[in-house]
Short mmCIF file of C-alpha atoms in Angstrom, two decimals:
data_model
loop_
_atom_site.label_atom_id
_atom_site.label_comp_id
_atom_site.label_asym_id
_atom_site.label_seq_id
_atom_site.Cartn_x
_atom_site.Cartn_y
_atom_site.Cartn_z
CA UNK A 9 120.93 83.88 134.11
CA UNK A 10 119.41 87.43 133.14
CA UNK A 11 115.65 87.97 133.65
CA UNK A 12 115.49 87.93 129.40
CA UNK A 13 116.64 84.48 128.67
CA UNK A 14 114.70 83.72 132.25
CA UNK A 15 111.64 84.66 130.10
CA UNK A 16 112.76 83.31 127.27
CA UNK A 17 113.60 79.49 128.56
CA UNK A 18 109.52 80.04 130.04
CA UNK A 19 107.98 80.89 126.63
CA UNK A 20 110.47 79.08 124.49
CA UNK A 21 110.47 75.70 126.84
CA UNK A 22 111.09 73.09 123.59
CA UNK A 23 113.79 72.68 120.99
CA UNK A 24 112.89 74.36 117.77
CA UNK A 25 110.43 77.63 117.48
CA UNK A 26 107.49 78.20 119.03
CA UNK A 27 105.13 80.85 117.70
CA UNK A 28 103.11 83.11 120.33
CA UNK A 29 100.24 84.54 121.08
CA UNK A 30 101.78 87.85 119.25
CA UNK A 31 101.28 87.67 115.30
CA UNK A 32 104.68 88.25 114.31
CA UNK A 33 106.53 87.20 117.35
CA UNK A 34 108.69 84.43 117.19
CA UNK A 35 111.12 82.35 120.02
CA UNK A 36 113.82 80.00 118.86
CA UNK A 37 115.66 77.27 121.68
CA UNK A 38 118.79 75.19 120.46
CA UNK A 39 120.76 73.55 122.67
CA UNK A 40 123.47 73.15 120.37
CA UNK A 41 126.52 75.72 118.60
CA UNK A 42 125.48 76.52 115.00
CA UNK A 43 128.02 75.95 112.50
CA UNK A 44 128.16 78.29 109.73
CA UNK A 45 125.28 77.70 107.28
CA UNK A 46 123.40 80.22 104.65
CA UNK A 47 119.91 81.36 105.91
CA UNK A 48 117.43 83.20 104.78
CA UNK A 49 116.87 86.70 106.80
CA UNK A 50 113.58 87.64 107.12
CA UNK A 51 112.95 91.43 107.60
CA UNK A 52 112.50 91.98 111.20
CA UNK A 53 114.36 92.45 114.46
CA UNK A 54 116.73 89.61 116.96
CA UNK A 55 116.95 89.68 120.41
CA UNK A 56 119.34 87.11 121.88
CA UNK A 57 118.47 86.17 125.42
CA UNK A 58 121.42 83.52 125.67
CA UNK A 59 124.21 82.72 123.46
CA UNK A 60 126.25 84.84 120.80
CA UNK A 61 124.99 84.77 117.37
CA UNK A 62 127.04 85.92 113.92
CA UNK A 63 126.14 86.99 110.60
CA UNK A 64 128.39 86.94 107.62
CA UNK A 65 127.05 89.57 104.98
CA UNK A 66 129.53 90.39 102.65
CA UNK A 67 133.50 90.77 103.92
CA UNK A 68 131.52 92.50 107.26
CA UNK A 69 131.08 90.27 110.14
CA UNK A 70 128.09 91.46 112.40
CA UNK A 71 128.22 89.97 116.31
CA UNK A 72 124.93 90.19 118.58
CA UNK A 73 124.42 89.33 121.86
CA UNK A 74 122.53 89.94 125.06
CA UNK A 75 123.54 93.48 124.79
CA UNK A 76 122.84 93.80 121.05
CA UNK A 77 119.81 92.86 119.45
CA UNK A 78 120.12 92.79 114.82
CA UNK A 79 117.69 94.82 112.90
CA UNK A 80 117.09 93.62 109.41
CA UNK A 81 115.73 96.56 107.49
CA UNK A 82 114.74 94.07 104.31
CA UNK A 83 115.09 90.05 103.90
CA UNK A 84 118.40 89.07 103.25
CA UNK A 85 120.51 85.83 102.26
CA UNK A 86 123.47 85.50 104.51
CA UNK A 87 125.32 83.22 106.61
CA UNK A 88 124.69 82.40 110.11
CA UNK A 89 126.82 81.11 113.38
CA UNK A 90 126.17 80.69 117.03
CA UNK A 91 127.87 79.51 120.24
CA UNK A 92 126.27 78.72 123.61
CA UNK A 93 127.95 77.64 126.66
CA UNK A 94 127.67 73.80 127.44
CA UNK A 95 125.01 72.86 129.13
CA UNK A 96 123.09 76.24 128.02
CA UNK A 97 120.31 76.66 125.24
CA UNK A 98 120.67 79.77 122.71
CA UNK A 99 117.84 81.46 123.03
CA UNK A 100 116.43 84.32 120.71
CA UNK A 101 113.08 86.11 119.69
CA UNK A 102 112.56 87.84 116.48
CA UNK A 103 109.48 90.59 116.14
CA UNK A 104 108.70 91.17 112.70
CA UNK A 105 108.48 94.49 111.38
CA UNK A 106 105.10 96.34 110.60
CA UNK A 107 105.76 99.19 108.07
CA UNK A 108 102.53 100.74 108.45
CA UNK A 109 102.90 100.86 112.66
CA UNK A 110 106.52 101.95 112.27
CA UNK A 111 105.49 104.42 109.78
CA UNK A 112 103.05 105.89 111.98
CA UNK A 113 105.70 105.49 114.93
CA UNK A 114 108.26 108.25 113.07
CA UNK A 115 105.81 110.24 112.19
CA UNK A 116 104.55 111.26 115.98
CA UNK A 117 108.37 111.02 117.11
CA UNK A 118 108.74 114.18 114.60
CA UNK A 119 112.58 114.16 115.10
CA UNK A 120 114.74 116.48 113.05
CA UNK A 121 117.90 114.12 113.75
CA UNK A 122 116.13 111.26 112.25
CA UNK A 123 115.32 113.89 109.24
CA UNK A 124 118.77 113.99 108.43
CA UNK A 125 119.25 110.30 107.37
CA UNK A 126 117.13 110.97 104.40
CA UNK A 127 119.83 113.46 102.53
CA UNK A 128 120.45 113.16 99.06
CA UNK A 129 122.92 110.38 98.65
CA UNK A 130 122.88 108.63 102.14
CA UNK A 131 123.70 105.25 102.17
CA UNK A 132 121.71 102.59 103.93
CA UNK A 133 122.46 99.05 104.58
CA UNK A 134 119.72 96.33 105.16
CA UNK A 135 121.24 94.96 108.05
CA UNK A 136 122.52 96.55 111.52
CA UNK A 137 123.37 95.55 114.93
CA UNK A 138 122.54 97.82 117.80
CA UNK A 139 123.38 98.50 122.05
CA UNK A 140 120.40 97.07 124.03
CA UNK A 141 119.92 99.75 126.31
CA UNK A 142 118.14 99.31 129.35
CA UNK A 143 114.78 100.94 127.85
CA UNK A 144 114.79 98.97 125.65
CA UNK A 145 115.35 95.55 127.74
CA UNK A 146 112.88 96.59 130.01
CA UNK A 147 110.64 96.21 127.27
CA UNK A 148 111.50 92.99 125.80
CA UNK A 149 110.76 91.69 129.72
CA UNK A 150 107.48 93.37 129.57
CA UNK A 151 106.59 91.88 126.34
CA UNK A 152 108.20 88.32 127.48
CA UNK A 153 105.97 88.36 130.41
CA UNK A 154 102.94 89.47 128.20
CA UNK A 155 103.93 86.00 126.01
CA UNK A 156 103.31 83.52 129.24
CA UNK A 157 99.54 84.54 129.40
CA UNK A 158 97.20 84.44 126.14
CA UNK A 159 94.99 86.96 127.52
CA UNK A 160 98.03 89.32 128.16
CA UNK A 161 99.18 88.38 124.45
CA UNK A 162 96.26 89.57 123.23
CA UNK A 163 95.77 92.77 124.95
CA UNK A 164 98.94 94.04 125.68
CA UNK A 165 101.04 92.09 122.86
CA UNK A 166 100.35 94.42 120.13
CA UNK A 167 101.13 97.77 122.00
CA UNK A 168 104.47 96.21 123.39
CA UNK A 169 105.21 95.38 120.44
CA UNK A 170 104.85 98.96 119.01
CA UNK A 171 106.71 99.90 121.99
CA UNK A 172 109.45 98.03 120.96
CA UNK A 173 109.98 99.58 117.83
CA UNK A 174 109.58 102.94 119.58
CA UNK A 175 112.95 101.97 121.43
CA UNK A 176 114.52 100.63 118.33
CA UNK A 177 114.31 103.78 116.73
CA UNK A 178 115.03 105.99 119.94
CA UNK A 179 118.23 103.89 119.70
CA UNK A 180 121.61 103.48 117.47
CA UNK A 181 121.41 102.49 113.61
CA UNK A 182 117.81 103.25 113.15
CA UNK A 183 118.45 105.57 110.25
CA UNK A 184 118.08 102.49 107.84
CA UNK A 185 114.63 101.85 109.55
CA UNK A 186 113.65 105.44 109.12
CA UNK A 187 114.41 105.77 105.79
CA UNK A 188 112.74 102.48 104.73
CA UNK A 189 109.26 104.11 106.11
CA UNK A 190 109.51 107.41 103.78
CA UNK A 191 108.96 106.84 100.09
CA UNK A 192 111.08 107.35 97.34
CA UNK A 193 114.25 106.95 99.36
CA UNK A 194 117.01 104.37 97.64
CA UNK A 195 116.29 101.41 100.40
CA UNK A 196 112.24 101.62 100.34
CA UNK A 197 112.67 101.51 96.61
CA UNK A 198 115.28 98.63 96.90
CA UNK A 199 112.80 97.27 99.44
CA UNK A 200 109.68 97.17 96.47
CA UNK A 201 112.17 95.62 94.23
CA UNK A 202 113.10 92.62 96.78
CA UNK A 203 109.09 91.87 97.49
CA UNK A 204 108.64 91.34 93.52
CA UNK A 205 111.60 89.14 93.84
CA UNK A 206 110.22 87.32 96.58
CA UNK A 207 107.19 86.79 94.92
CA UNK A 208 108.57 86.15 91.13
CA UNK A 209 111.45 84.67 92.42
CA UNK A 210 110.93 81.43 90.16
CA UNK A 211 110.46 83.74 86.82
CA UNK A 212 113.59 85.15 84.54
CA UNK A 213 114.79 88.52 86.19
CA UNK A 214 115.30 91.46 83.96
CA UNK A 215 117.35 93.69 86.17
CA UNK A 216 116.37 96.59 83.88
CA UNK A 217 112.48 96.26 84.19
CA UNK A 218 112.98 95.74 88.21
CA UNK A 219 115.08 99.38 88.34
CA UNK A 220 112.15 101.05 85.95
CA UNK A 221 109.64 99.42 88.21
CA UNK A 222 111.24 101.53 91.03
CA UNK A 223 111.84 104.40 89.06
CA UNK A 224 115.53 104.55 89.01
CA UNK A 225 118.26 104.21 86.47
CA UNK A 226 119.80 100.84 86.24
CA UNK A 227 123.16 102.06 87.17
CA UNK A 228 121.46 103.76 90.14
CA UNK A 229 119.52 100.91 91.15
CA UNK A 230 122.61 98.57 90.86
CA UNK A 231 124.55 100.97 93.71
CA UNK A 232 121.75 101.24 95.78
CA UNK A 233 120.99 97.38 95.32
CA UNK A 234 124.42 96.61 96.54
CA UNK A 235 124.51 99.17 99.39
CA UNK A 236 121.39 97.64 101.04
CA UNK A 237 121.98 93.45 100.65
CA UNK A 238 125.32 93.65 99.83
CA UNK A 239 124.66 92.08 96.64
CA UNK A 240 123.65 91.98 92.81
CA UNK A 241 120.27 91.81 92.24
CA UNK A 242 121.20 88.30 90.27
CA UNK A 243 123.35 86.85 93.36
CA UNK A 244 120.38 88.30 95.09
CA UNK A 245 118.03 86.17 93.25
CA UNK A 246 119.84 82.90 93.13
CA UNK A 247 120.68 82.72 97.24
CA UNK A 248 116.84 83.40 97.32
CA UNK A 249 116.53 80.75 94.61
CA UNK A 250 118.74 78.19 96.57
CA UNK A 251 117.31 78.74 100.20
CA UNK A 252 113.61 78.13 98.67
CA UNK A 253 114.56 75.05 97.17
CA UNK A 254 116.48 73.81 100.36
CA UNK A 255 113.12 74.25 102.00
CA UNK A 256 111.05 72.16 99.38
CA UNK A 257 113.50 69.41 99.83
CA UNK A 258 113.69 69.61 103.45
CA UNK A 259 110.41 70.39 104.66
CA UNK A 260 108.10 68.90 101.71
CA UNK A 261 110.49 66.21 101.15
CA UNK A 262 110.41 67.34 97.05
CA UNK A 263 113.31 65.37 94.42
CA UNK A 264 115.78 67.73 93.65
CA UNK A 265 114.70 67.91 90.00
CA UNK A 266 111.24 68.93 90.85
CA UNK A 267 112.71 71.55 93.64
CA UNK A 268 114.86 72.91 90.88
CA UNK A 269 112.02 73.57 88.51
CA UNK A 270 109.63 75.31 91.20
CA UNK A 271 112.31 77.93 92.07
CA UNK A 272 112.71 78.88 88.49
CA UNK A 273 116.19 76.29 87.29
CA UNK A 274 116.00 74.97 83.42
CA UNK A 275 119.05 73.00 84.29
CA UNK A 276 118.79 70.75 86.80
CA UNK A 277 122.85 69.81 86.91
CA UNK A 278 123.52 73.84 87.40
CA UNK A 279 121.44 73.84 89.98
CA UNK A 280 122.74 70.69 92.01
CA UNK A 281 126.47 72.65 91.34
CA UNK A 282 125.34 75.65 92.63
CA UNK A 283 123.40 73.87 95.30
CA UNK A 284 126.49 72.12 96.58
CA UNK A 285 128.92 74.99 96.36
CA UNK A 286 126.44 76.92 98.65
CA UNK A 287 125.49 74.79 100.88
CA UNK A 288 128.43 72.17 100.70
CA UNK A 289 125.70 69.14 100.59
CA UNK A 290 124.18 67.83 97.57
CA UNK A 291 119.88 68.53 97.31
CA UNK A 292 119.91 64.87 97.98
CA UNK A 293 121.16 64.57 101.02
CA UNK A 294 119.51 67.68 102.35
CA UNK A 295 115.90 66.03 101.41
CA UNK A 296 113.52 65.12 104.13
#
């Protein structure tokens, strides 16, 4: 066993997640393969101590391991798979990502390489997987052992963490990350658009008020849209729509009638079709 998923059995010692001392800093034991399931993405970085995880986004098929960690530039719907070995635990941490402290980050790195991911008409994708080099896993140890003490947490958890996303963009695929900290590139626009989806997601969307909102074109807005999630902004909206209601019925225990009507469904039969074909269970049988 590597020194990471050491570290990460210690911090992450039950099934399920446990939260740290860290705001923003997240551990995740199962000691079971994950069959392939839709999930909701939240924008952030994974670090697999143990195990092989998969993401399905799209026809693309991204695989991370111990010796690639996923960097989610924005939230995104997609669909997840894991294997472990028997009698092992997958084990993971995801770090959520602070725009302001990753803003500040590029701007004192001052690179002129970096620069160049911001030409007119680059392409950025939401989601990237990336080599763990050995900088950057002697960080994640550093900030593992900073997670078994709360005093350590608290002192040295927020720099480690900043230290972290020093490596992630010292290392491959950060150009999404960089662009997504300037303004008026197409992802940080995309990126406004999906946090007044997250927020509205149970309200009509009128795709041509979200583009003006972010000062592009619709047409534009549509490409750029689909280069970063991979999707329309409706399909967009709808896996957001379906993964909020699966956590109403699951978590708050809701009827699948009410769960409809809180993400923003008029028709409650649509929605149990659309629930079903996504999730291949009926609301019903996914409610706590």
């Amino acid at each position: 066993m590597s020194e990471i998923a050491a570290l990460m059995g210690r911090v992450a010692a039950r099934e399920g997640t446990t939260e740290t001392g860290v705001p923003g800093v997240r551990l995740h034991r199962r000691s079971a393969d994950i069959a392939r399931v839709p999930l909701l993405y939240q924008q952030g970085v994974v670090i697999v101590g143990q195990g092989t995880k998969k993401v399905h986004l799209g026809e693309t098929v991204h695989v991370y391991d111990p010796d690639h960690y996923l960097v989610l530039s924005v939230p995104l719907p997609a669909e997840c798979e894991a294997v472990v070995a028997p009698g092992e635990a997958l084990l993971s941490m995801a770090v959520d990502i602070d725009l302001r402290v990753l803003g500040d980050i590029i701007e004192r790195m001052d690179d002129p390489a970096g620069n160049a991911c911001l030409k007119a008409g680059a392409r950025h994708q939401g989601l990237a997987v990336a080599r763990a080099d050995a900088a950057f896993k002697e960080t994640v140890v550093r900030l593992l052992r900073a997670l078994l003490s709360p005093r350590e947490s608290r002192v040295l958890g927020p720099g480690l963490v900043r230290e972290l996303l020093f490596r992630i963009m010292c290392g491959e695929n950060a150009a999404s990350l960089h662009a997504l900290a300037v303004k008026n590139t197409g992802i940080s626009r995309v990126e406004k658009a999906l946090k007044h989806i997250h927020c509205n997601f149970y309200q009509p969307c009128n795709v041509e008020q979200l583009a003006g909102s972010v000062n592009m074109s619709t047409s534009a807005f549509h490409r750029a849209f689909k280069d970063v999630t991979s999707l329309s902004p409706i399909q967009y909206l709808k896996k957001v729509r379906l993964n909020k209601a699966k956590s109403l019925l699951a978590e708050d225990g809701l009827r699948a009638s009410d769960a409809a009507r809180q993400v923003g469904y008029e028709s409650v039969s649509q929605f149990t079709r659309e629930f079903k074909r996504y999730f291949g269970a009926s609301p019903t049988s996914c409610r706590r």
